[in-house]
Short mmCIF file of C-alpha atoms in Angstrom, two decimals:
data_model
loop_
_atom_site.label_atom_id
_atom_site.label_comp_id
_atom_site.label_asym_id
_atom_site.label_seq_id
_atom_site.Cartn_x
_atom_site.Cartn_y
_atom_site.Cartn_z
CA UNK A 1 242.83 68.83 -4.11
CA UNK A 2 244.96 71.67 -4.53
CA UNK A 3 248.87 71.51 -4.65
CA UNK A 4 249.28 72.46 -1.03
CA UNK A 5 247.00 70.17 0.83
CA UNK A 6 248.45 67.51 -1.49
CA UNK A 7 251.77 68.01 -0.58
CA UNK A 8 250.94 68.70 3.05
CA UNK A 9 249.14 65.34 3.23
CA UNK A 10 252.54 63.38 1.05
CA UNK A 11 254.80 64.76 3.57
CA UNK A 12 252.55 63.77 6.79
CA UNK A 13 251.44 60.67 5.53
CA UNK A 14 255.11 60.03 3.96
CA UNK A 15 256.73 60.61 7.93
CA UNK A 16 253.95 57.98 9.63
CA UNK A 17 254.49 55.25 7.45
CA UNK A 18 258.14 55.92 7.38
CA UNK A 19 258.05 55.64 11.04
CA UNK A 20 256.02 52.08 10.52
CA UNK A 21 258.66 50.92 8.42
CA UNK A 22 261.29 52.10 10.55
CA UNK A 23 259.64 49.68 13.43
CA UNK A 24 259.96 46.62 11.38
CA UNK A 25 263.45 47.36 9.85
CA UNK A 26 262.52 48.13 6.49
CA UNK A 27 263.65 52.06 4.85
CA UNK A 28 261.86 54.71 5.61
CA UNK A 29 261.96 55.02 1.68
CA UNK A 30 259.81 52.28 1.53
CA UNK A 31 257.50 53.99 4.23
CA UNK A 32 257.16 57.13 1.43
CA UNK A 33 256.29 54.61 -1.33
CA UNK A 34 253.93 53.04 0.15
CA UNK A 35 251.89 56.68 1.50
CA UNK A 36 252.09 57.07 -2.11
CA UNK A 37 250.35 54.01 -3.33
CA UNK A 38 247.55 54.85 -0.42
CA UNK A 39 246.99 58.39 -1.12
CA UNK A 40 247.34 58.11 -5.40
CA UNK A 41 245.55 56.01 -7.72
CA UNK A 42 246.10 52.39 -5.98
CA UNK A 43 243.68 53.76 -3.34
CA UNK A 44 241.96 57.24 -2.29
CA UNK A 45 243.05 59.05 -5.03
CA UNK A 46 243.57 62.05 -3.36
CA UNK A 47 246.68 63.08 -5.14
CA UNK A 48 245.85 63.03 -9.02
CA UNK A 49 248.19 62.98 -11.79
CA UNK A 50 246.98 66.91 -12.78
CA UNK A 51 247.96 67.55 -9.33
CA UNK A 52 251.76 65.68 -10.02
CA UNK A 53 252.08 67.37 -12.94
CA UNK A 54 251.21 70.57 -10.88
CA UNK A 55 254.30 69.79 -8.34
CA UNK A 56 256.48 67.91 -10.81
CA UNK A 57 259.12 70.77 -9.67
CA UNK A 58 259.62 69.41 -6.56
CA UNK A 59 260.75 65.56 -8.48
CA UNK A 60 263.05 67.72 -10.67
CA UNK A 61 264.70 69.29 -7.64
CA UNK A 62 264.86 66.16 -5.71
CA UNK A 63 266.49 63.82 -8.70
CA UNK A 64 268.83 67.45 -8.32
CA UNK A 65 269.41 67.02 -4.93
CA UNK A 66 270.10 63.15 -5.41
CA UNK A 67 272.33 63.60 -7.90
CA UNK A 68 275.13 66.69 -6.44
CA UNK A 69 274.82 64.12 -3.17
CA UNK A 70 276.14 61.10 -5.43
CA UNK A 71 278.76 63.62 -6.88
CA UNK A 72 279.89 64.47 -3.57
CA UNK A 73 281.24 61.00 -2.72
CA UNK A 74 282.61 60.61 -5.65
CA UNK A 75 286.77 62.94 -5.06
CA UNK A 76 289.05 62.12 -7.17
CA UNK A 77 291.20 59.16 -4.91
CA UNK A 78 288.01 57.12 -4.50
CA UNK A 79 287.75 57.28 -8.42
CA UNK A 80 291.75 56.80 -9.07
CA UNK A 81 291.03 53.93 -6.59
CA UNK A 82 287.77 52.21 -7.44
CA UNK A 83 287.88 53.65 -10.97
CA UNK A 84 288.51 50.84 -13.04
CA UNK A 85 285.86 48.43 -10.83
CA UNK A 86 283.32 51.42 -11.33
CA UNK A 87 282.88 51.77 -14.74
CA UNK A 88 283.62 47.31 -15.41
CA UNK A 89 280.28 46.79 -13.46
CA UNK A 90 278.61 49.77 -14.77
CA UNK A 91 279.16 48.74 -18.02
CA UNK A 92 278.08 44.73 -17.38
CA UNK A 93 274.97 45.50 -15.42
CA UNK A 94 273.64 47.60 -17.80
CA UNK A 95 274.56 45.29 -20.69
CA UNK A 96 273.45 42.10 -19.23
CA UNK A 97 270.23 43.94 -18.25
CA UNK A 98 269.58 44.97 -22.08
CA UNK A 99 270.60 41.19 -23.11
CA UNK A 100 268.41 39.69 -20.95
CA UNK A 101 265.17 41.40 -21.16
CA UNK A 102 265.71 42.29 -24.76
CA UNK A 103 266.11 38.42 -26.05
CA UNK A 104 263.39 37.43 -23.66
CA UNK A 105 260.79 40.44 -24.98
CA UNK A 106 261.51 38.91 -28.50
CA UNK A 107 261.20 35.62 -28.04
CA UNK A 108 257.99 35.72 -26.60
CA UNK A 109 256.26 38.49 -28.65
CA UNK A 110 258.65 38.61 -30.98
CA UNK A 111 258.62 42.35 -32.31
CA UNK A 112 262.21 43.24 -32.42
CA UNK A 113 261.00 47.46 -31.60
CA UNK A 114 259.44 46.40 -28.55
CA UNK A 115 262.39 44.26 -27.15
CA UNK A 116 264.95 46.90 -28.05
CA UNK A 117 262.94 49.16 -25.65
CA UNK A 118 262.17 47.03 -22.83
CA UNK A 119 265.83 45.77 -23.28
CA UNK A 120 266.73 49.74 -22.89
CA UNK A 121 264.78 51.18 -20.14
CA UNK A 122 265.59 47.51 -17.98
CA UNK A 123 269.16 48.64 -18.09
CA UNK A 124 268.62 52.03 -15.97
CA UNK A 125 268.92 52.39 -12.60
CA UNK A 126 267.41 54.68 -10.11
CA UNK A 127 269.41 56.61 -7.73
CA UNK A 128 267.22 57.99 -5.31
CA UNK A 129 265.92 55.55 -3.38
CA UNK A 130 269.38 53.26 -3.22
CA UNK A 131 271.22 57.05 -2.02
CA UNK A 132 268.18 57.55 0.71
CA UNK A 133 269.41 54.37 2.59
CA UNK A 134 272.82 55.27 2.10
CA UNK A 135 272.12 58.38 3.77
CA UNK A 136 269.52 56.53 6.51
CA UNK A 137 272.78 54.04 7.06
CA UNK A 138 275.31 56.62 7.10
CA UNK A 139 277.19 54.13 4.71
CA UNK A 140 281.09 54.52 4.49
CA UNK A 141 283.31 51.71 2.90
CA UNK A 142 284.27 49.91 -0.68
CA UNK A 143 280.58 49.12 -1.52
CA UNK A 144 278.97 52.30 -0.95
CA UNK A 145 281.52 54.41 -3.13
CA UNK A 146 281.70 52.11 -5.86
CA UNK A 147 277.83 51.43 -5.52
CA UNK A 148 277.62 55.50 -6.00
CA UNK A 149 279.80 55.10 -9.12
CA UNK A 150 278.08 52.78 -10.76
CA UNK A 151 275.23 54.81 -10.44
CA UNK A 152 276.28 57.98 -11.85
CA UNK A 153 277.89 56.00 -14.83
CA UNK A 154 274.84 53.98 -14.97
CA UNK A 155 273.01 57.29 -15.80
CA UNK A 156 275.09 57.78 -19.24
CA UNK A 157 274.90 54.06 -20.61
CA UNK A 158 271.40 54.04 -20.20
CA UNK A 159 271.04 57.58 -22.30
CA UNK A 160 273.16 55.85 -24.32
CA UNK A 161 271.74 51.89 -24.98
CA UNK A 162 268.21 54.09 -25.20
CA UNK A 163 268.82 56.75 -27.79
CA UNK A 164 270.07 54.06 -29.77
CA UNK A 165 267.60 51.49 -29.23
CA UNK A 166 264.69 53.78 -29.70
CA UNK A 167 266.56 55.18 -33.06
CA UNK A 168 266.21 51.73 -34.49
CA UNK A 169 262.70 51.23 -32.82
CA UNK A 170 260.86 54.53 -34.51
CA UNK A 171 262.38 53.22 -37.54
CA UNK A 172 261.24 49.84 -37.55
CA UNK A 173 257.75 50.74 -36.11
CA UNK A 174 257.39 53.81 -39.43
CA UNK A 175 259.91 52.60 -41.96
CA UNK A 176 263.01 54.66 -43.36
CA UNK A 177 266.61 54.78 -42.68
CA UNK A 178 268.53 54.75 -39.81
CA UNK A 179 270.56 58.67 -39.05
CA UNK A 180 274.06 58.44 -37.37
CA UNK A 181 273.02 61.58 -35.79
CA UNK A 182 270.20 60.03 -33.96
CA UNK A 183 272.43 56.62 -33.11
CA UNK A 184 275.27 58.29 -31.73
CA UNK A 185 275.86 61.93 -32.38
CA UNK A 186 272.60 63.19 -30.69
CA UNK A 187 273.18 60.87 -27.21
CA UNK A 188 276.73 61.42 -27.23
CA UNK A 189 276.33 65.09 -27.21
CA UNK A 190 274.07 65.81 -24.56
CA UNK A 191 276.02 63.48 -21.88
CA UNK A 192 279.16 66.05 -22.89
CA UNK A 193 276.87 68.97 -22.67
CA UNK A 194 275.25 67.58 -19.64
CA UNK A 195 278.66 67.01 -17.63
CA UNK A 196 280.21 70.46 -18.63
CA UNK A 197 277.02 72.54 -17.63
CA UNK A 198 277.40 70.66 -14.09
CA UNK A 199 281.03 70.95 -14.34
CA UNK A 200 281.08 74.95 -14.90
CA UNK A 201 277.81 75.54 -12.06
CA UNK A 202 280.53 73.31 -9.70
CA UNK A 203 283.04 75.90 -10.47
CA UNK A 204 280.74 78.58 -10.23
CA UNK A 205 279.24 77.01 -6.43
CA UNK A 206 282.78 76.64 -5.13
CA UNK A 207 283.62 79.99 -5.75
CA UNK A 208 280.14 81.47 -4.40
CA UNK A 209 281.07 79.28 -1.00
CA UNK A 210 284.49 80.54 -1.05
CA UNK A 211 283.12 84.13 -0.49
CA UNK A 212 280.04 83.74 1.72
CA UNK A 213 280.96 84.84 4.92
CA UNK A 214 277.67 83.48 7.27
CA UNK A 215 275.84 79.74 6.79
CA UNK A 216 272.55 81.54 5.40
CA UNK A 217 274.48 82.69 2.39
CA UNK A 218 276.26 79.80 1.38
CA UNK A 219 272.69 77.95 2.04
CA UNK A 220 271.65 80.54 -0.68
CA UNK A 221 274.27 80.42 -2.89
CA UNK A 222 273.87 76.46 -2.99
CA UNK A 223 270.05 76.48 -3.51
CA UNK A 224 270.13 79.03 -6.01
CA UNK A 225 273.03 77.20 -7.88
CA UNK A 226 271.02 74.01 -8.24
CA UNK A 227 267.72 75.27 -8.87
CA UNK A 228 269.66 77.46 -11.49
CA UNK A 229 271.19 74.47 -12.63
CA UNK A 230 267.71 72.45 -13.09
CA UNK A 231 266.55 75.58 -15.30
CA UNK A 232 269.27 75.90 -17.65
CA UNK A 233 269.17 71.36 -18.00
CA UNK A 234 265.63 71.37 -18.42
CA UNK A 235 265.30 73.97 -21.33
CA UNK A 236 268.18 72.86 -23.01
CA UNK A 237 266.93 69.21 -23.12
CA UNK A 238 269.81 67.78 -21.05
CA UNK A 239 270.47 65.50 -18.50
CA UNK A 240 269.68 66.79 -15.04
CA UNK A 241 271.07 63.64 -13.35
CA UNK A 242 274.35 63.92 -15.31
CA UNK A 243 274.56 67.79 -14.96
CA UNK A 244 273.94 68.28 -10.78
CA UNK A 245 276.79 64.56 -10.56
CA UNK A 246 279.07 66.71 -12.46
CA UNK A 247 278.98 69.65 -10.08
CA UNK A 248 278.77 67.45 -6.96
CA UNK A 249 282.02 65.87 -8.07
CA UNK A 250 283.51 69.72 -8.86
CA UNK A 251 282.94 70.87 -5.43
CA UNK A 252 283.97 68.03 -3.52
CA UNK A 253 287.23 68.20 -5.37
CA UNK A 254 287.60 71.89 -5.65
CA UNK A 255 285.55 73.56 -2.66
CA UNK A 256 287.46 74.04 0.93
CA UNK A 257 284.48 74.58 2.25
CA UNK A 258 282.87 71.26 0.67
CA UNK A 259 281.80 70.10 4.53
CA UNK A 260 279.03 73.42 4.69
CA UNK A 261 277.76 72.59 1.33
CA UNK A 262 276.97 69.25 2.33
CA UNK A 263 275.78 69.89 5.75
CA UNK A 264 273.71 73.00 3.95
CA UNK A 265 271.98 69.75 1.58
CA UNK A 266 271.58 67.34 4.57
CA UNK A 267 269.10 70.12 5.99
CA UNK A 268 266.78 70.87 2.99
CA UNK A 269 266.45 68.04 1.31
CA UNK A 270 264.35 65.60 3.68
CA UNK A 271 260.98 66.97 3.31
CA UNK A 272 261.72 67.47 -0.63
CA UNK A 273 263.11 64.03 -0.92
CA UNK A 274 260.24 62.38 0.98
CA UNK A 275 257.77 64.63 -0.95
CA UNK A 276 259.28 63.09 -4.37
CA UNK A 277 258.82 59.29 -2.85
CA UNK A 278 255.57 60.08 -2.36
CA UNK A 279 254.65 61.59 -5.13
CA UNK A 280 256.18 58.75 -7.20
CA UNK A 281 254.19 56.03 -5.39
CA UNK A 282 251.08 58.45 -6.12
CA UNK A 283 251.48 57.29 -9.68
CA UNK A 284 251.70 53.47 -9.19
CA UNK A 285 248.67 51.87 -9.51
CA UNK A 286 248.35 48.31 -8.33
CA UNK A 287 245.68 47.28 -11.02
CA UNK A 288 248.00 47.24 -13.50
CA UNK A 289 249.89 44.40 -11.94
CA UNK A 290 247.23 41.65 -13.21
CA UNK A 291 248.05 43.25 -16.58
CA UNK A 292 251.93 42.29 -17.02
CA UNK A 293 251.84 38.61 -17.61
CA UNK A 294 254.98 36.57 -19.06
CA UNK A 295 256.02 39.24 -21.03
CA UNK A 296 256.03 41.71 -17.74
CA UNK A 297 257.17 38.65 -14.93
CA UNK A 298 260.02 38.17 -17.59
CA UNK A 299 261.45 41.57 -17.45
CA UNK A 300 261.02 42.01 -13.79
CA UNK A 301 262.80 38.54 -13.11
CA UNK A 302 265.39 39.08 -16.20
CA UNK A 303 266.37 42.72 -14.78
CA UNK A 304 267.15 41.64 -11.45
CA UNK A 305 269.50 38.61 -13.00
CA UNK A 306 271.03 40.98 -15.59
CA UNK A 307 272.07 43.33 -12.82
CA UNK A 308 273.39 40.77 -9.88
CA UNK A 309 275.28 38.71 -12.57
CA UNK A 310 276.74 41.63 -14.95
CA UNK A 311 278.10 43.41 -11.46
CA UNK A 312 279.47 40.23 -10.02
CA UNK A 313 281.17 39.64 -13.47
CA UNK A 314 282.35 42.95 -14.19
CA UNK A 315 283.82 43.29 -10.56
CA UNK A 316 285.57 39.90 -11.25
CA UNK A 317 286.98 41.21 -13.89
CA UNK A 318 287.94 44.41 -12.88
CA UNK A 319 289.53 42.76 -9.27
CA UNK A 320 287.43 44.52 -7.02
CA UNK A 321 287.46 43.71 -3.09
CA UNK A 322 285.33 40.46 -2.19
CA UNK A 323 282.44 42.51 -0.44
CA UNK A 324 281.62 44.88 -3.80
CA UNK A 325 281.41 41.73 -6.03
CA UNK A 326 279.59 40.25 -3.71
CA UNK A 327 277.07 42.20 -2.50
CA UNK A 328 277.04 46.00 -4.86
CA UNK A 329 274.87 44.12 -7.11
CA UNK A 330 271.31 44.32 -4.53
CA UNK A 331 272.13 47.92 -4.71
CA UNK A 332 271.18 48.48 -8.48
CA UNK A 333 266.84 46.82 -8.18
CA UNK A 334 265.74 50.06 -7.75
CA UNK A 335 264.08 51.96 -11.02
CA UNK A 336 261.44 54.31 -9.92
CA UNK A 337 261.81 57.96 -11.13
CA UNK A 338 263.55 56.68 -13.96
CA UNK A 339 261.16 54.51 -14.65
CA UNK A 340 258.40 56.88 -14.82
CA UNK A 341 260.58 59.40 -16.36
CA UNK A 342 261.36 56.56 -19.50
CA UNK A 343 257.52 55.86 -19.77
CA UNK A 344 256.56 59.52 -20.10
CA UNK A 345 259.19 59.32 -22.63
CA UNK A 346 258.19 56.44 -24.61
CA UNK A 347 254.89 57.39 -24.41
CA UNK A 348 255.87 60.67 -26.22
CA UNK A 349 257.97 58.78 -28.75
CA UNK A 350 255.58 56.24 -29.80
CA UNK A 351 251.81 57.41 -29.65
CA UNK A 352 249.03 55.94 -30.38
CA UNK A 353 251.14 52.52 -30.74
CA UNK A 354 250.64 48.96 -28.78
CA UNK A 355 254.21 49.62 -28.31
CA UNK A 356 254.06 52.72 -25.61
CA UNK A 357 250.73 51.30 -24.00
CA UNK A 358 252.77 47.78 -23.54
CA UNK A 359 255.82 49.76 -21.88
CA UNK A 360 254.18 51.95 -19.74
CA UNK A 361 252.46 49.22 -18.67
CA UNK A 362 254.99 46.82 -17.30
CA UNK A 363 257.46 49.66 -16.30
CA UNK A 364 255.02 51.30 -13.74
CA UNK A 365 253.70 47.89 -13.10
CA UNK A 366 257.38 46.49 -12.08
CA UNK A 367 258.33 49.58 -10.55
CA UNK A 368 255.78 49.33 -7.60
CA UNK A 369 257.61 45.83 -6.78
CA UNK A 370 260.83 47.14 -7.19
CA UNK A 371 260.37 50.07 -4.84
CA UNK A 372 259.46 47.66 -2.14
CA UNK A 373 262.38 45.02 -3.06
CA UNK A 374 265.64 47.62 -4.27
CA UNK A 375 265.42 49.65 -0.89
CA UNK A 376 265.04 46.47 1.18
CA UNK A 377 268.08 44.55 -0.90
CA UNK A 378 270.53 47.60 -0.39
CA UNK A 379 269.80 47.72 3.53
CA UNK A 380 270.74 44.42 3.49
CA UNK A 381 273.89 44.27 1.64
CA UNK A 382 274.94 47.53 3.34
CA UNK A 383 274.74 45.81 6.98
CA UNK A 384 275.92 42.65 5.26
CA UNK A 385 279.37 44.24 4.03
CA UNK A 386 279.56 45.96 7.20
CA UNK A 387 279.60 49.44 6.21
CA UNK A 388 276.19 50.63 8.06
CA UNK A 389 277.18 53.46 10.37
CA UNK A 390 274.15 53.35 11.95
CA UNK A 391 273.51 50.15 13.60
#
């Protein structure tokens, strides 16, 4: 199958079962998932992984499009307001994540490189599918901006806890010493890099907008900035997510006309969001699920603790409004894209080792029950805080 008729039958497929979902009250993001998991290798294998790696484009400029839509929430009296709650619960989920799975991992298998990773990539959260029922919900309120917070943050500590962790793995797994550059120098510098690339294409959008004159060329402008944007992130090996949040947040501070930009996103981006979900469900394949055992129901259950308990702690401690400790923590189950990003990664990093084949394993295992739990779990505690729009 060919790249069109693949992505012809993800976006067709993607809309019915959507619909389905939408019947039964689930998220349409759900809906895309699950076309995924028919038409990749859980089922027909129609869509193959030559033929992802063919349109993985389209993922790149969707995580894109995800990301400037988080930024764009995210002015500057919502931060000097829900600041201090943002980066308290960012910082605990994350944290309590590593903790959790990490100690677990070692206990029962105990090799130390192997819980440091699991520990890392269980501390990431994906945006995507948590910002898709945002968007579905029309969410407005305390929990959705911090929620959107988190999130970006999220992004950094987990470049963060994993550069480091897999700096002590590789070393542990071959022998040698440990490099400062590779602990802290390396990690720190491409999350500066990444956030002043997006910062100066923000500058550089809110300008273009400033002088289109007609919708078509502020569509234009916008499009060509992120794609642009993607480019320049991608061949200097730095964070996309980080990058298009950074200019998201620039032109929603900056940019008087902020409201076409926005509209101009709300337009495009269905059919290459829903092409993304489906294309990430593609890759799940339900087989491997008999394959995770303790070690794999251990992360999935210890992840979902470290993340409800670390935000309800660190918005206790940071005195956030009842309904965000309460409830922003079902907003943060979601992992895939990230998830399949960090095995690609770990795969790279470690091959030929027990150590990548174990990962991959139980992160594209867990991530096809995630993707049906996380989009469920932040409907709910949407409509739960009352902030759905849309119902």
């Amino acid at each position: 199958m060919n790249g069109f008729l693949a992505l012809g039958f993800a976006l067709i497929g993607g809309a019915f079962c959507g619909k389905l979902m939408n019947r039964i009250k689930m998220p349409t993001v759900t809906g895309y998932i699950l076309a995924g998991l028919v038409l990749g290798a859980s089922v027909l294998r129609l869509i193959t992984e030559q033929t992802i790696t063919d349109l993985g484009f389209i993922s790149d400029f969707a995580l894109c499009i995800i990301a400037f839509t988080i930024g764009s929430e995210l002015e500057f009296r919502i931060i000097a307001r829900l600041g201090k709650a943002i980066f308290s619960i960012a910082f605990f989920e994350a944290l309590f994540a590593f903790i959790l799975v990490g100690l677990a991992t070692w206990l029962i298998s105990g090799d130390m490189a192997l819980a440091l990773i699991l520990g890392a990539v269980s501390s990431a959260t994906a945006p995507a599918a948590t910002v898709l029922v945002l968007r579905e919900l029309q969410a407005k309120g305390d929990v959705t901006s911090t929620l959107l917070g988190v999130i970006a943050v999220d992004d950094a500590l987990c470049l963060m806890i994993y550069a480091v962790a897999s700096a002590v793995a590789r070393v542990l797994v071959a022998g040698g010493a440990l490099q400062a550059a590779d602990v802290l120098l390396y990690p720190l510098r491409e999350i500066l890099l990444s956030v002043l690339a997006g910062a100066l294409a923000g500058l550089l959008l809110a300008w273009l907008l400033s002088i289109s004159r007609r919708d078509s060329e502020s569509m234009l402008f916008l499009v060509g900035t992120l794609l642009t944007l993607v480019g320049v992130t991608t061949w200097a090996h730095l964070s996309t997510l980080l990058a298009a949040m950074a200019t998201g947040i620039a032109v929603t501070n900056l940019s008087r006309k902020k409201k076409t930009a926005f509209q101009d996103i709300d337009r495009i981006s269905p059919p290459i969001i829903a092409g993304f979900f489906v294309l990430a469900g593609s890759r799940l394949d339900l087989r491997l699920l008999p394959q995770i055992g303790l070690l794999g129901l251990a992360y999935f259950v210890l992840r979902i603790a470290g993340k409800l308990a670390g935000a309800a702690l660190g918005g206790k401690l940071a005195g956030a409004p009842a309904n965000v400790r309460k409830y922003l923590g079902l907003g943060l189950l979601s992992q895939v894209g990230v998830a399949v990003g960090l095995a690609i990664t770990v795969s790279r990093e470690f091959p030929g080792t027990s150590l990548g084949t174990v990962v991959v394993t139980i992160l594209l295992a867990t991530t096809i029950l995630t993707e049906i739990i996380g989009p469920y779990t932040t409907r709910y505690a949407i409509t739960r805080a009352g902030e759905s729009r849309s119902e």
